[in-house]
Amino acid sequence: MTPKPFPVIAVTGSRLLRAELRTVEQQAGYEFEYADSVPQGRRYANRRPLIVIGSDLVARFRNRLACRGIVVVASVNPPDARVWVHAERVGATYVIVLPTASSWLVHHLLRDLP
């Protein structure tokens, strides 16, 4: 029997970002798991197909994330230079701004995830 895959996890304390991510979930028909802290976000990170880290918490991650898929840093406002530095440190493949990148994220979810 094949184990059930772990869902995408979004690590953010931002209500605004969570609202945007819930819109993405509805559009994609895909349910995320949410975490409010770095320890919760790191739990089983290596088994996740996608980790979305809010720009509000990305600075709290001290090391690169081991992820089965990709790491995305998401924001509801254009990110400043510090967010890009933190994104690189955690191994993020993309930095996106929602809702502008919502259709990109929906497409990625539908195309690449189980």
GROMACS .gro file of C-alpha atoms in nm:
model
  114
    1MET     CA    1   0.000   0.000   0.000
    2THR     CA    2   0.137   0.343  -0.099
    3PRO     CA    3   0.149   0.595   0.188
    4LYS     CA    4  -0.070   0.902   0.149
    5PRO     CA    5   0.141   1.200   0.034
    6PHE     CA    6   0.182   1.492   0.269
    7PRO     CA    7  -0.006   1.804   0.156
    8VAL     CA    8   0.143   2.138   0.064
    9ILE     CA    9   0.222   2.335   0.377
   10ALA     CA   10   0.197   2.712   0.410
   11VAL     CA   11   0.398   2.864   0.693
   12THR     CA   12   0.265   3.209   0.773
   13GLY     CA   13   0.104   3.410   1.048
   14SER     CA   14  -0.038   3.665   0.804
   15ARG     CA   15  -0.417   3.662   0.780
   16LEU     CA   16  -0.400   3.846   0.450
   17LEU     CA   17  -0.163   3.590   0.296
   18ARG     CA   18  -0.372   3.301   0.429
   19ALA     CA   19  -0.681   3.453   0.267
   20GLU     CA   20  -0.501   3.475  -0.067
   21LEU     CA   21  -0.376   3.117  -0.032
   22ARG     CA   22  -0.728   2.996   0.047
   23THR     CA   23  -0.843   3.153  -0.279
   24VAL     CA   24  -0.569   2.960  -0.458
   25GLU     CA   25  -0.683   2.641  -0.283
   26GLN     CA   26  -1.041   2.693  -0.403
   27GLN     CA   27  -0.933   2.762  -0.759
   28ALA     CA   28  -0.707   2.455  -0.769
   29GLY     CA   29  -0.930   2.224  -0.568
   30TYR     CA   30  -0.627   2.152  -0.350
   31GLU     CA   31  -0.614   2.178   0.028
   32PHE     CA   32  -0.310   2.318   0.210
   33GLU     CA   33  -0.198   2.252   0.563
   34TYR     CA   34  -0.112   2.568   0.761
   35ALA     CA   35   0.156   2.628   1.022
   36ASP     CA   36   0.207   2.936   1.238
   37SER     CA   37   0.569   2.871   1.333
   38VAL     CA   38   0.902   2.755   1.197
   39PRO     CA   39   0.907   2.430   1.400
   40GLN     CA   40   0.560   2.339   1.268
   41GLY     CA   41   0.671   2.428   0.915
   42ARG     CA   42   0.984   2.215   0.933
   43ARG     CA   43   0.790   1.910   1.051
   44TYR     CA   44   0.803   1.654   0.773
   45ALA     CA   45   0.934   1.922   0.531
   46ASN     CA   46   1.135   1.662   0.343
   47ARG     CA   47   0.809   1.483   0.251
   48ARG     CA   48   0.624   1.789   0.120
   49PRO     CA   49   0.575   1.844  -0.252
   50LEU     CA   50   0.564   2.222  -0.197
   51ILE     CA   51   0.632   2.452   0.094
   52VAL     CA   52   0.500   2.808   0.086
   53ILE     CA   53   0.670   3.036   0.336
   54GLY     CA   54   0.516   3.374   0.407
   55SER     CA   55   0.744   3.673   0.380
   56ASP     CA   56   0.639   3.745   0.740
   57LEU     CA   57   0.821   3.433   0.868
   58VAL     CA   58   1.095   3.360   0.616
   59ALA     CA   59   1.357   3.549   0.821
   60ARG     CA   60   1.301   3.307   1.111
   61PHE     CA   61   1.420   3.009   0.908
   62ARG     CA   62   1.794   2.981   0.973
   63ASN     CA   63   1.883   2.696   0.738
   64ARG     CA   64   1.801   2.556   0.397
   65LEU     CA   65   1.482   2.350   0.388
   66ALA     CA   66   1.499   1.992   0.271
   67CYS     CA   67   1.187   1.961   0.059
   68ARG     CA   68   1.076   1.683  -0.177
   69GLY     CA   69   0.954   1.946  -0.423
   70ILE     CA   70   0.998   2.322  -0.424
   71VAL     CA   71   1.002   2.603  -0.172
   72VAL     CA   72   0.816   2.924  -0.256
   73VAL     CA   73   0.824   3.248  -0.058
   74ALA     CA   74   0.495   3.435  -0.086
   75SER     CA   75   0.396   3.789  -0.001
   76VAL     CA   76   0.094   4.014  -0.049
   77ASN     CA   77   0.319   4.314  -0.111
   78PRO     CA   78   0.625   4.352  -0.332
   79PRO     CA   79   0.911   4.203  -0.127
   80ASP     CA   80   1.203   4.411  -0.013
   81ALA     CA   81   1.566   4.311  -0.059
   82ARG     CA   82   1.582   4.128   0.275
   83VAL     CA   83   1.310   3.884   0.167
   84TRP     CA   84   1.517   3.787  -0.137
   85VAL     CA   85   1.822   3.722   0.085
   86HIS     CA   86   1.618   3.505   0.322
   87ALA     CA   87   1.454   3.324   0.030
   88GLU     CA   88   1.793   3.232  -0.110
   89ARG     CA   89   1.912   3.110   0.231
   90VAL     CA   90   1.615   2.869   0.272
   91GLY     CA   91   1.653   2.740  -0.083
   92ALA     CA   92   1.339   2.897  -0.228
   93THR     CA   93   1.294   2.841  -0.599
   94TYR     CA   94   1.049   3.130  -0.639
   95VAL     CA   95   0.938   3.448  -0.465
   96ILE     CA   96   0.581   3.540  -0.557
   97VAL     CA   97   0.335   3.819  -0.480
   98LEU     CA   98  -0.029   3.728  -0.433
   99PRO     CA   99  -0.285   3.782  -0.575
  100THR     CA  100  -0.078   3.870  -0.884
  101ALA     CA  101   0.080   3.523  -0.899
  102SER     CA  102  -0.235   3.331  -0.803
  103SER     CA  103  -0.290   3.186  -1.149
  104TRP     CA  104   0.076   3.078  -1.166
  105LEU     CA  105   0.044   2.898  -0.831
  106VAL     CA  106  -0.286   2.734  -0.931
  107HIS     CA  107  -0.130   2.615  -1.257
  108HIS     CA  108   0.170   2.477  -1.071
  109LEU     CA  109  -0.051   2.293  -0.823
  110LEU     CA  110  -0.266   2.138  -1.096
  111ARG     CA  111   0.029   2.044  -1.317
  112ASP     CA  112   0.290   1.916  -1.073
  113LEU     CA  113   0.127   1.788  -0.755
  114PRO     CA  114  -0.053   1.460  -0.678
   0.00000   0.00000   0.00000
